Coordinates of C-alpha atoms in Angstrom, one line a residue:
Chain A
X1 CA -57.6 70.8 40.0
X2 CA -55.9 73.8 38.6
X3 CA -55.9 75.3 42.0
X4 CA -54.4 72.2 43.4
X5 CA -51.6 72.4 40.9
X6 CA -51.0 76.0 41.6
X7 CA -51.0 75.2 45.3
X8 CA -48.5 72.4 44.8
X9 CA -46.3 74.7 42.7
X10 CA -46.5 77.4 45.3
X11 CA -45.6 74.9 48.0
X12 CA -42.4 74.0 46.2
X13 CA -41.4 77.6 46.0
X14 CA -40.3 77.2 42.5
X15 CA -41.6 79.5 39.8
X16 CA -42.9 78.3 36.4
X17 CA -39.9 79.6 34.5
X18 CA -37.8 77.0 36.2
X19 CA -40.1 74.3 35.1
X20 CA -39.8 75.5 31.5
X21 CA -36.0 75.7 31.9
X22 CA -35.9 72.1 33.2
X23 CA -37.9 70.8 30.2
X24 CA -35.7 72.7 27.8
X25 CA -32.5 71.4 29.5
X26 CA -33.2 67.8 29.9
X27 CA -31.5 65.4 27.4
X28 CA -34.7 63.4 27.1
X29 CA -36.9 64.3 24.1
X30 CA -40.2 65.9 25.1
X31 CA -43.1 66.5 22.8
X32 CA -46.5 68.0 23.8
X33 CA -49.5 67.6 21.6
X34 CA -52.8 69.4 21.9
X35 CA -55.6 66.9 22.0
X36 CA -58.3 69.5 21.8
X37 CA -57.2 70.5 18.3
X38 CA -58.0 68.4 15.2
X39 CA -55.5 65.6 14.6
X40 CA -53.7 66.1 17.9
X41 CA -50.9 68.3 16.6
X42 CA -47.6 69.0 18.2
X43 CA -47.5 72.3 20.0
X44 CA -44.1 71.9 21.7
X45 CA -40.8 70.0 21.4
X46 CA -37.7 70.5 23.5
X47 CA -34.1 70.9 22.1
X48 CA -33.3 67.3 23.0
X49 CA -36.0 66.2 20.7
X50 CA -34.7 68.5 18.0
X51 CA -31.3 66.9 18.5
X52 CA -32.7 63.4 18.4
X53 CA -34.9 63.8 15.3
X54 CA -33.0 66.3 13.3
X55 CA -36.2 68.4 12.9
X56 CA -36.3 72.0 14.0
X57 CA -39.3 73.0 16.2
X58 CA -40.6 75.2 13.4
X59 CA -40.6 72.2 11.1
X60 CA -43.0 70.1 13.2
X61 CA -45.2 72.4 15.2
X62 CA -48.8 71.8 14.0
X63 CA -48.0 68.3 12.7
X64 CA -49.3 65.1 14.0
X65 CA -46.5 62.9 15.3
X66 CA -47.0 60.2 12.7
X67 CA -44.5 61.8 10.3
X68 CA -41.8 60.4 12.6
X69 CA -42.5 56.9 11.3
X70 CA -42.0 58.0 7.7
X71 CA -43.3 55.3 5.4
X72 CA -42.8 52.6 8.0
X73 CA -46.5 52.5 8.8
X74 CA -47.0 48.9 9.6
X75 CA -45.8 48.9 13.1
X76 CA -47.7 47.2 15.9
X77 CA -46.5 50.0 18.2
X78 CA -48.5 52.5 16.2
X79 CA -51.7 50.7 17.0
X80 CA -50.9 50.8 20.7
X81 CA -50.2 54.5 20.5
X82 CA -53.4 55.1 18.6
X83 CA -55.5 53.2 21.1
X84 CA -53.9 55.0 24.1
X85 CA -54.6 58.4 22.6
X86 CA -58.1 57.5 21.6
X87 CA -58.8 56.3 25.1
X88 CA -56.9 59.0 26.8
X89 CA -54.5 56.6 28.5
X90 CA -50.8 56.3 28.8
X91 CA -48.6 53.8 27.1
X92 CA -45.0 52.8 26.6
X93 CA -43.8 51.5 23.2
X94 CA -40.7 51.1 21.3
X95 CA -41.3 52.5 17.9
X96 CA -39.2 52.9 14.7
X97 CA -38.8 56.5 13.9
X98 CA -36.9 58.3 11.2
X99 CA -34.8 61.5 11.5
X100 CA -35.2 64.3 9.0
X101 CA -32.4 62.7 7.0
X102 CA -34.4 59.4 7.0
X103 CA -32.1 57.6 9.4
X104 CA -33.9 55.0 11.6
X105 CA -33.8 55.4 15.3
X106 CA -35.6 53.3 17.9
X107 CA -37.6 55.5 20.1
X108 CA -38.6 54.4 23.5
X109 CA -41.8 56.4 23.8
X110 CA -43.7 57.2 27.0
X111 CA -47.1 58.8 26.2
X112 CA -49.1 60.3 29.0
X113 CA -52.4 62.2 28.9
X114 CA -52.7 65.6 30.5
X115 CA -56.2 66.4 31.9
X116 CA -57.9 69.6 32.9
X117 CA -60.0 70.2 36.0
X118 CA -62.9 68.4 34.4
X119 CA -60.8 65.4 33.8
X120 CA -60.8 66.0 30.0
X121 CA -57.7 65.0 28.2
X122 CA -56.4 68.3 26.8
X123 CA -52.9 67.3 25.9
X124 CA -50.5 64.5 25.5
X125 CA -46.9 64.5 26.6
X126 CA -44.5 62.2 24.8
X127 CA -41.2 61.5 26.5
X128 CA -38.7 60.1 24.0
X129 CA -35.4 58.3 24.3
X130 CA -33.3 57.1 21.4
X131 CA -32.7 53.4 22.3
X132 CA -31.3 52.4 18.8
X133 CA -28.0 50.9 20.2
X134 CA -29.9 49.0 22.9
X135 CA -32.5 47.9 20.4
X136 CA -29.8 46.9 18.0
X137 CA -28.1 44.6 20.4
X138 CA -31.4 43.2 21.4
X139 CA -32.4 42.6 17.8
X140 CA -29.0 41.1 17.2
X141 CA -29.5 38.7 20.1
X142 CA -32.9 37.7 18.8
X143 CA -31.4 37.2 15.3
X144 CA -28.6 35.1 16.8
X145 CA -31.2 33.1 18.7
X146 CA -33.3 32.5 15.6
X147 CA -30.2 31.6 13.6
X148 CA -29.0 29.2 16.3
X149 CA -32.4 27.5 16.4
X150 CA -32.4 27.3 12.6
X151 CA -28.9 25.9 12.7
X152 CA -29.8 23.3 15.3
X153 CA -32.8 22.2 13.2
X154 CA -30.6 22.1 10.1
X155 CA -27.9 20.2 11.8
X156 CA -30.3 17.7 13.2
X157 CA -31.8 17.3 9.7
X158 CA -28.3 16.9 8.2
X159 CA -27.4 14.4 10.8
X160 CA -30.6 12.5 10.1
X161 CA -30.0 12.8 6.4
X162 CA -26.4 11.6 6.6
X163 CA -27.6 8.8 8.9
X164 CA -30.2 7.9 6.3
X165 CA -27.5 8.3 3.6
X166 CA -25.1 6.0 5.4
X167 CA -27.8 3.4 6.0
X168 CA -28.9 3.5 2.4
X169 CA -25.3 3.0 1.3
X170 CA -24.8 0.2 3.7
X171 CA -28.0 -1.4 2.7
X172 CA -27.3 -1.0 -1.1
X173 CA -23.8 -2.4 -1.0
X174 CA -23.5 -5.7 -2.7
X175 CA -21.1 -6.8 0.1
X176 CA -22.1 -8.2 3.4
X177 CA -21.3 -6.0 6.4
X178 CA -21.3 -6.7 10.1
X179 CA -20.6 -4.2 12.9
X180 CA -19.1 -6.1 15.8
X181 CA -18.6 -4.9 19.4
X182 CA -15.4 -5.3 21.3
X183 CA -16.7 -8.6 22.8
X184 CA -17.5 -9.9 19.3
X185 CA -21.3 -9.6 19.6
X186 CA -23.0 -8.5 16.4
X187 CA -24.2 -4.9 16.7
X188 CA -25.7 -4.8 13.2
X189 CA -25.8 -6.7 9.9
X190 CA -26.9 -5.3 6.5
X191 CA -29.5 -6.7 4.2
X192 CA -26.9 -8.2 1.9
X193 CA -25.4 -10.3 4.8
X194 CA -28.9 -11.5 5.8
X195 CA -29.8 -12.4 2.2
X196 CA -26.5 -14.1 1.4
X197 CA -26.4 -16.2 4.4
X198 CA -30.2 -16.8 4.5
X199 CA -30.5 -15.6 8.1
X200 CA -32.8 -13.2 9.9
X201 CA -31.7 -10.2 11.9
X202 CA -32.9 -11.9 15.1
X203 CA -30.5 -14.8 14.4
X204 CA -27.7 -12.4 14.0
X205 CA -28.0 -9.2 16.1
X206 CA -26.8 -9.5 19.7
X207 CA -25.2 -12.9 19.0
X208 CA -21.5 -13.7 19.2
X209 CA -19.7 -13.8 15.8
X210 CA -18.3 -17.2 16.5
X211 CA -21.7 -18.6 17.5
X212 CA -23.4 -17.5 14.3
X213 CA -25.1 -20.3 12.2
X214 CA -23.3 -23.5 13.0
X215 CA -20.1 -21.8 14.2
X216 CA -18.9 -21.2 10.6
X217 CA -17.0 -18.1 11.6
X218 CA -15.2 -19.9 14.4
X219 CA -12.0 -20.2 12.4
X220 CA -8.9 -20.1 14.7
X221 CA -6.8 -18.0 12.2
X222 CA -9.6 -15.5 11.7
X223 CA -10.2 -15.4 15.4
X224 CA -6.6 -14.6 16.1
X225 CA -6.6 -11.8 13.5
X226 CA -10.0 -10.4 14.7
X227 CA -8.8 -10.4 18.3
X228 CA -5.7 -8.5 17.2
X229 CA -7.7 -5.6 15.6
X230 CA -8.7 -3.6 18.7
X231 CA -5.4 -3.8 20.6
X232 CA -3.2 -3.1 17.5
X233 CA -5.5 -1.4 15.0
X234 CA -4.1 -3.8 12.4
X235 CA -6.8 -4.6 9.9
X236 CA -7.6 -8.0 8.5
X237 CA -7.0 -7.7 4.7
X238 CA -8.3 -10.0 2.0
X239 CA -8.4 -13.1 4.1
X240 CA -9.9 -16.0 2.2
X241 CA -12.3 -18.4 3.8
X242 CA -14.0 -21.3 2.2
X243 CA -16.9 -22.8 4.0
X244 CA -19.7 -25.3 3.4
X245 CA -22.9 -23.6 4.5
X246 CA -26.0 -25.7 5.2
X247 CA -28.5 -23.8 3.0
X248 CA -26.3 -22.1 0.4
X249 CA -23.5 -24.6 -0.2
X250 CA -19.8 -24.0 -0.5
X251 CA -18.8 -20.4 -0.5
X252 CA -15.4 -18.8 -1.0
X253 CA -15.3 -15.5 0.8
X254 CA -12.9 -12.6 1.1
X255 CA -12.9 -11.0 4.5
X256 CA -11.7 -7.5 5.4
X257 CA -12.1 -6.2 8.9
X258 CA -11.2 -2.7 10.3
X259 CA -11.5 -1.0 13.6
X260 CA -14.3 1.6 13.2
X261 CA -13.1 5.1 13.2
X262 CA -15.6 8.0 13.7
X263 CA -14.5 11.6 13.3
X264 CA -10.9 10.7 14.0
X265 CA -11.7 8.6 17.1
X266 CA -11.2 4.9 17.3
X267 CA -14.3 3.1 18.6
X268 CA -14.3 -0.3 20.2
X269 CA -16.2 -1.6 17.2
X270 CA -15.0 -3.7 14.2
X271 CA -16.5 -3.5 10.7
X272 CA -16.3 -6.8 9.0
X273 CA -16.9 -6.9 5.2
X274 CA -17.5 -10.2 3.6
X275 CA -17.3 -10.5 -0.1
X276 CA -18.6 -13.6 -1.8
X277 CA -16.0 -14.5 -4.5
X278 CA -17.2 -18.0 -5.2
X279 CA -18.5 -17.1 -8.7
X280 CA -15.6 -14.8 -9.6
X281 CA -13.2 -17.6 -8.7
X282 CA -15.2 -20.1 -10.7
X283 CA -15.2 -17.8 -13.8
X284 CA -11.4 -17.3 -13.4
X285 CA -11.0 -21.1 -13.3
X286 CA -13.2 -21.7 -16.4
X287 CA -11.2 -19.0 -18.2
X288 CA -7.9 -20.6 -17.3
X289 CA -9.2 -24.1 -18.3
X290 CA -10.4 -22.7 -21.6
X291 CA -7.0 -21.0 -22.2
X292 CA -5.2 -24.2 -21.4
X293 CA -7.4 -26.5 -23.6
X294 CA -7.5 -24.0 -26.4
X295 CA -3.8 -23.6 -26.6
X296 CA -3.2 -27.3 -26.3
X297 CA -5.7 -28.1 -29.0
X298 CA -4.1 -25.5 -31.3
X299 CA -0.7 -27.0 -30.8
X300 CA -1.6 -30.2 -32.6
X301 CA -2.5 -28.8 -36.0
X302 CA 0.3 -26.3 -35.7
X303 CA 2.8 -29.2 -35.3
X304 CA 1.4 -30.6 -38.5
X305 CA 1.7 -27.3 -40.4
X306 CA 5.2 -26.7 -39.2
X307 CA 6.2 -30.2 -40.2
X308 CA 4.6 -30.1 -43.6
X309 CA 6.2 -26.7 -44.3
X310 CA 9.6 -28.0 -43.4
X311 CA 9.0 -31.1 -45.4
X312 CA 8.0 -29.0 -48.4
X313 CA 11.2 -27.1 -48.2
X314 CA 13.3 -30.3 -48.0
X315 CA 11.5 -31.7 -51.0
X316 CA 11.6 -28.5 -52.9
X317 CA 12.9 -29.2 -56.5
X318 CA 16.2 -27.6 -57.4
X319 CA 14.5 -25.6 -60.2
X320 CA 12.0 -23.9 -57.8
X321 CA 11.9 -20.2 -58.3
X322 CA 13.4 -17.7 -55.8
X323 CA 9.9 -16.3 -55.3
X324 CA 8.5 -19.6 -54.4
X325 CA 11.3 -20.3 -51.9
X326 CA 10.8 -16.8 -50.4
X327 CA 7.1 -17.5 -49.9
X328 CA 7.9 -20.8 -48.2
X329 CA 10.4 -19.0 -45.9
X330 CA 7.9 -16.3 -45.0
X331 CA 5.2 -18.8 -44.3
X332 CA 7.5 -20.7 -42.0
X333 CA 8.5 -17.5 -40.1
X334 CA 4.9 -16.6 -39.4
X335 CA 4.0 -20.1 -38.3
X336 CA 6.9 -19.9 -35.9
X337 CA 5.6 -16.7 -34.5
X338 CA 2.2 -18.2 -34.1
X339 CA 3.9 -21.1 -32.2
X340 CA 5.7 -18.7 -29.9
X341 CA 2.4 -16.9 -29.1
X342 CA 0.7 -20.1 -28.4
X343 CA 3.6 -21.2 -26.1
X344 CA 3.2 -17.9 -24.2
X345 CA -0.5 -18.4 -23.8
X346 CA 0.1 -21.9 -22.5
X347 CA 2.6 -20.5 -20.0
X348 CA 0.2 -17.9 -18.9
X349 CA -2.6 -20.4 -18.3
X350 CA -0.1 -22.6 -16.4
X351 CA 1.0 -19.6 -14.2
X352 CA -2.6 -18.7 -13.6
X353 CA -3.5 -22.2 -12.4
X354 CA -0.3 -22.2 -10.3
X355 CA 1.1 -24.9 -12.5
X356 CA 4.4 -23.2 -13.3
X357 CA 6.9 -25.9 -12.4
X358 CA 10.4 -24.9 -11.5
X359 CA 12.9 -27.7 -11.7
X360 CA 16.1 -26.5 -10.2
X361 CA 19.4 -28.1 -11.1
X362 CA 22.9 -26.6 -11.1
X363 CA 24.0 -25.3 -14.4
X364 CA 26.8 -23.1 -15.8
X365 CA 25.2 -19.6 -16.0
X366 CA 28.0 -18.1 -18.2
X367 CA 27.8 -21.0 -20.7
X368 CA 24.0 -20.8 -20.8
X369 CA 24.2 -17.1 -21.4
X370 CA 26.8 -17.4 -24.2
X371 CA 24.7 -20.1 -25.9
X372 CA 21.5 -18.1 -25.7
X373 CA 23.1 -15.0 -27.0
X374 CA 24.7 -17.1 -29.9
X375 CA 21.2 -18.3 -30.7
X376 CA 19.8 -14.8 -30.9
X377 CA 22.8 -13.6 -32.9
X378 CA 22.2 -16.3 -35.4
X379 CA 18.6 -15.1 -35.8
X380 CA 19.5 -11.4 -36.0
X381 CA 23.0 -11.3 -37.4
X382 CA 22.7 -7.6 -38.2
X383 CA 22.4 -6.6 -34.5
X384 CA 25.4 -5.9 -32.3
X385 CA 25.0 -7.7 -28.9
X386 CA 27.7 -7.0 -26.3
X387 CA 28.3 -9.3 -23.4
X388 CA 30.1 -7.8 -20.4
X389 CA 31.1 -9.6 -17.2
X390 CA 30.8 -13.2 -16.1
X391 CA 29.7 -14.9 -12.9
X392 CA 31.9 -18.0 -13.1
X393 CA 29.7 -20.2 -11.0
X394 CA 27.1 -22.9 -11.1
X395 CA 23.6 -21.6 -10.6
X396 CA 20.9 -23.7 -9.0
X397 CA 17.8 -22.8 -11.0
X398 CA 15.5 -24.0 -13.8
X399 CA 17.8 -23.6 -16.8
X400 CA 15.1 -23.8 -19.5
X401 CA 13.0 -21.1 -17.7
X402 CA 16.0 -18.8 -17.2
X403 CA 16.8 -19.2 -20.9
X404 CA 13.2 -18.2 -21.6
X405 CA 13.7 -15.0 -19.5
X406 CA 17.0 -14.1 -21.0
X407 CA 15.7 -14.7 -24.6
X408 CA 12.6 -12.7 -23.9
X409 CA 14.4 -9.7 -22.4
X410 CA 17.1 -9.8 -25.0
X411 CA 14.5 -10.2 -27.8
X412 CA 12.6 -7.2 -26.5
X413 CA 15.7 -5.1 -26.3
X414 CA 16.4 -5.9 -30.0
X415 CA 12.8 -5.5 -31.1
X416 CA 12.2 -2.2 -29.4
X417 CA 15.4 -0.3 -30.4
X418 CA 16.8 1.0 -33.7
X419 CA 18.7 -1.6 -35.8
X420 CA 21.9 0.4 -35.8
X421 CA 22.2 0.6 -32.0
X422 CA 23.9 -2.0 -29.8
X423 CA 22.3 -4.1 -27.1
X424 CA 24.5 -4.7 -24.0
X425 CA 24.2 -7.6 -21.7
X426 CA 25.9 -7.3 -18.3
X427 CA 26.2 -10.1 -15.7
X428 CA 27.6 -9.7 -12.2
X429 CA 27.8 -11.9 -9.2
X430 CA 26.8 -9.9 -6.2
X431 CA 27.1 -11.7 -2.8
X432 CA 24.9 -14.8 -3.2
X433 CA 22.9 -13.6 -6.2
X434 CA 23.4 -13.3 -10.0
X435 CA 22.4 -10.0 -11.5
X436 CA 21.5 -9.9 -15.2
X437 CA 20.9 -6.6 -17.1
X438 CA 20.2 -5.9 -20.7
X439 CA 20.4 -2.3 -21.9
X440 CA 19.1 -0.9 -25.2
X441 CA 19.0 2.5 -26.8
X442 CA 15.3 2.4 -27.6
X443 CA 12.4 4.7 -27.0
X444 CA 12.4 4.1 -23.3
X445 CA 9.6 3.7 -20.9
X446 CA 7.9 6.3 -18.7
X447 CA 8.1 5.9 -15.0
X448 CA 4.3 5.4 -14.8
X449 CA 4.7 2.3 -16.9
X450 CA 7.6 0.8 -14.8
X451 CA 5.4 -1.6 -12.8
X452 CA 2.5 -1.9 -15.3
X453 CA 4.7 -3.4 -18.1
X454 CA 5.0 -6.6 -16.0
X455 CA 1.2 -6.9 -15.9
X456 CA -0.5 -9.6 -17.9
X457 CA -1.7 -8.4 -21.3
X458 CA -0.4 -4.8 -20.6
X459 CA 1.1 -3.1 -23.6
X460 CA 2.5 0.4 -23.6
X461 CA 0.3 2.4 -26.0
X462 CA 3.2 3.6 -28.1
X463 CA 4.6 0.2 -28.4
X464 CA 1.1 -1.2 -29.4
X465 CA 1.1 1.1 -32.4
X466 CA 4.4 -0.1 -33.8
X467 CA 4.8 -3.7 -32.8
X468 CA 2.5 -6.7 -32.6
X469 CA 2.2 -8.9 -29.6
X470 CA 0.0 -9.8 -26.7
X471 CA 2.0 -8.2 -23.8
X472 CA 2.5 -11.4 -21.8
X473 CA 6.3 -12.0 -22.3
X474 CA 7.3 -9.7 -19.4
X475 CA 4.5 -11.1 -17.3
X476 CA 5.9 -14.6 -17.8
X477 CA 9.5 -13.4 -17.1
X478 CA 8.3 -11.9 -13.9
X479 CA 6.5 -15.0 -12.8
X480 CA 9.5 -17.2 -13.5
X481 CA 11.9 -14.9 -11.6
X482 CA 9.5 -14.5 -8.7
X483 CA 9.1 -18.3 -8.6
X484 CA 12.9 -18.4 -8.3
X485 CA 12.8 -16.1 -5.3
X486 CA 14.4 -13.3 -7.4
X487 CA 13.5 -9.8 -8.5
X488 CA 12.9 -8.2 -11.9
X489 CA 12.7 -4.5 -12.6
X490 CA 13.3 -1.9 -15.3
X491 CA 15.2 1.4 -15.3
X492 CA 14.6 3.7 -18.2
X493 CA 14.9 7.2 -19.7
X494 CA 12.6 8.4 -22.4
X495 CA 14.4 8.5 -25.8
X496 CA 17.7 7.3 -24.1
X497 CA 16.9 3.7 -23.5
X498 CA 15.9 1.0 -21.1
X499 CA 17.7 -1.5 -18.8
X500 CA 15.9 -4.6 -17.7
X501 CA 17.4 -6.3 -14.7
X502 CA 16.8 -9.5 -12.8
X503 CA 18.5 -11.2 -9.9
X504 CA 18.3 -14.8 -8.8
X505 CA 19.8 -16.5 -5.9
X506 CA 22.8 -18.6 -6.8
X507 CA 22.0 -21.4 -4.4
X508 CA 18.3 -21.5 -5.5
Chain B
X1 CA 20.0 -52.2 -44.9
X2 CA 17.3 -49.7 -44.2
X3 CA 16.2 -49.2 -40.6
X4 CA 12.6 -49.8 -39.6
X5 CA 10.7 -47.2 -37.5
X6 CA 7.4 -47.9 -35.7
X7 CA 5.3 -44.7 -35.2
X8 CA 2.4 -44.6 -32.6
X9 CA 0.5 -41.4 -33.0
X10 CA -3.2 -40.7 -32.6
X11 CA -3.4 -37.6 -34.8
X12 CA -3.7 -38.7 -38.5
X13 CA -2.2 -35.5 -39.7
X14 CA 1.0 -35.8 -37.6
X15 CA 1.2 -39.5 -38.3
X16 CA 1.2 -39.0 -42.0
X17 CA 3.7 -36.2 -41.7
X18 CA 6.0 -38.4 -39.7
X19 CA 5.7 -41.2 -42.3
X20 CA 6.6 -38.7 -45.1
X21 CA 9.6 -37.3 -43.2
X22 CA 11.1 -40.7 -42.3
X23 CA 10.3 -42.2 -45.7
X24 CA 11.9 -39.3 -47.5
X25 CA 15.0 -39.9 -45.4
X26 CA 15.1 -43.6 -46.5
X27 CA 13.5 -45.3 -43.5
X28 CA 10.9 -48.1 -43.6
X29 CA 7.9 -47.0 -41.6
X30 CA 5.3 -48.9 -39.7
X31 CA 2.6 -46.7 -38.2
X32 CA -0.3 -47.0 -35.8
X33 CA -3.1 -44.6 -34.9
X34 CA -3.7 -46.3 -31.6
X35 CA -1.6 -47.8 -28.9
X36 CA 0.1 -51.2 -29.1
X37 CA 0.8 -53.8 -26.5
X38 CA 4.4 -54.7 -25.6
X39 CA 3.8 -58.1 -27.3
X40 CA 2.6 -56.5 -30.5
X41 CA 5.6 -54.1 -30.5
X42 CA 8.1 -56.9 -29.9
X43 CA 6.5 -58.9 -32.7
X44 CA 7.1 -56.0 -35.1
X45 CA 10.6 -55.6 -33.6
X46 CA 11.4 -52.1 -35.0
X47 CA 14.8 -50.5 -34.9
X48 CA 13.1 -47.5 -33.2
X49 CA 9.8 -46.7 -31.6
X50 CA 8.6 -43.1 -32.0
X51 CA 5.6 -42.6 -29.8
X52 CA 3.2 -39.9 -28.6
X53 CA 2.4 -39.6 -24.8
X54 CA -1.3 -39.0 -24.9
X55 CA -2.9 -41.7 -27.1
X56 CA -6.6 -41.0 -27.5
X57 CA -8.8 -44.0 -26.9
X58 CA -6.1 -46.4 -25.6
X59 CA -5.9 -47.9 -22.2
X60 CA -2.2 -46.8 -21.7
X61 CA -0.3 -43.6 -22.3
X62 CA 2.8 -43.6 -24.4
X63 CA 5.1 -43.4 -21.4
X64 CA 3.3 -46.3 -19.7
X65 CA 3.9 -48.4 -22.8
X66 CA 7.5 -47.4 -22.8
X67 CA 7.9 -48.2 -19.1
X68 CA 6.5 -51.7 -19.7
X69 CA 8.6 -52.2 -22.8
X70 CA 11.8 -51.2 -20.9
X71 CA 10.9 -53.4 -17.9
X72 CA 10.4 -56.5 -20.0
X73 CA 12.5 -59.5 -19.3
X74 CA 14.5 -60.6 -21.2
X75 CA 15.4 -57.1 -22.5
X76 CA 14.2 -56.5 -26.0
X77 CA 16.6 -53.6 -26.8
X78 CA 14.0 -51.6 -28.7
X79 CA 14.9 -47.9 -28.4
X80 CA 12.0 -45.4 -27.7
X81 CA 11.7 -41.8 -28.6
X82 CA 8.7 -39.9 -27.0
X83 CA 7.2 -37.1 -29.2
X84 CA 4.8 -34.8 -27.3
X85 CA 3.7 -31.3 -26.6
X86 CA 3.8 -31.9 -22.8
X87 CA 5.8 -29.2 -21.1
X88 CA 7.3 -31.6 -18.6
X89 CA 8.4 -34.0 -21.3
X90 CA 12.0 -34.3 -20.0
X91 CA 10.7 -35.6 -16.6
X92 CA 8.2 -38.0 -18.3
X93 CA 10.9 -39.4 -20.5
X94 CA 13.3 -39.9 -17.6
X95 CA 10.6 -41.6 -15.5
X96 CA 9.7 -44.2 -18.1
X97 CA 13.3 -44.8 -19.2
X98 CA 12.8 -43.7 -22.8
X99 CA 16.0 -43.3 -24.8
X100 CA 15.1 -39.9 -26.2
X101 CA 12.4 -37.3 -26.5
X102 CA 11.3 -34.5 -28.8
X103 CA 8.9 -31.7 -28.1
X104 CA 6.1 -30.8 -30.5
X105 CA 6.1 -28.8 -32.7
X106 CA 9.4 -30.3 -33.8
X107 CA 12.0 -29.2 -36.3
X108 CA 12.4 -31.8 -39.1
X109 CA 16.2 -31.4 -39.1
X110 CA 16.4 -31.8 -35.3
X111 CA 14.1 -34.9 -35.6
X112 CA 16.2 -36.6 -38.3
X113 CA 19.4 -35.7 -36.5
X114 CA 18.2 -37.2 -33.2
X115 CA 16.9 -40.3 -34.9
X116 CA 20.1 -40.7 -36.9
X117 CA 22.1 -40.8 -33.7
X118 CA 20.5 -44.2 -32.8
X119 CA 22.6 -46.1 -35.3
X120 CA 25.7 -44.1 -35.6

């Protein structure tokens, strides 16, 4: 064997020194260990290896190669290396090694046994390449792959969860929901729909909306609106339907339908929400009835009280004390207030039941205004009420209702502003409408309250603290003006004052 | 000669109050807690009939009695004043040809003034 090698070497005509120079010059790390010595120590390393590992030759000669793994002992590659060396075989591994400074580098290690003439493994040669950058990209790729897989799993789970979430919302809603295809077949119906209309999913899914049940949804007006949704994207909003159902009786329903939009994309589906408002409407009706009966019943004893009080004053003996007279006056004032509150309640209950009756007849607006203001002046002689402008025309409206509005607005202006400030009434004829405005120098109203003050039973918190009342006067005014086809609004500045305005058409 | 007023009013409290008001102003008062037929009214022949619109437990309403009374031939000339809390009292009064009306709750001075106009 040795001879063979020498012969081969001789054949090449290259001397051994050149071989040594080659090993020393290559930029691949080379380590030779002596397998015949205990623990297979390093006997040689070339400069490329010194460069790669940061160790000097002198540092490592005599050491087993394992120090290169530092404390990173649990590497599968180590097992492979160990097995190859034990069995005198070659192997290729990628192993994590550490430089003298402790910096990790990935070492692509080729280990080959070197045998003597008897075939005994005397040495091992380790060819080493730093593949850290390649390994890094490879690891990065693997990491990305794992991450991507994780993400896909997560997304799928999230999608499943959001799907479950949506389904549970849809199923929990106390509102009936139908998803309808572009040709008006039912794609799905939630539990509330099935329960409310006492139908099974088989009787619903896949059927035409207009064929459901006994054709109860086949309402021409609804059909027209539904058919308009997809071409125009116009929703159906709060459309009331009353229908007699065979198993569940008469139902009043509020329908809302929208084109389904998913992630910003319009689908050719319609979501139809059906709200059963039968009970709510009935409660409203009962409340209105109660309000109406209660106020009417209260009026009768009140009439008696007012009458007896007045009679008492008429029959009061001349010698009655001042104190007694004052008590009688006060009682009368409070009874009058009670009467006004009751009238307001009656008005509200009438408005609620749609019974506000407007009887339009031409009247002299200026004359009505002057008389109404006179009446208020008589009641509050200390207050200055200025009247500006005139309309000089007959107005076709319900005079008693307009008087009610004027008195209410003027009354508020006086009530909610300091006693020493004037209240100004301005009337103007603009085109074919009359505009009425009353301005006070009171505390004013914040913009947030502009619309709310016309709500039923709404009272501005600050006002509530200082003045009694139920907050229905402005609501009644608004209803009266709206019923006349007019508008009512407020303009105000905090601590400067408020102007309440209304317009009504002259011709009615 | 004192004028005679017939009051038809189903609420005892208001009826008694009306009696007191009119008597204190020197009228002679006949009163009834229930409705009366046209014949009964004509038999009493008051100078003025003051009447509620809703009369509990009677077959006719005040305005119906009034309409019958006004449609009677030969004319009896008994003036009628409706006294009620109905919001659309003006229309009711107009429809049944009543001579006057007054809304409840009423002001005594207004009531006596309106009644006084019948014989001025």
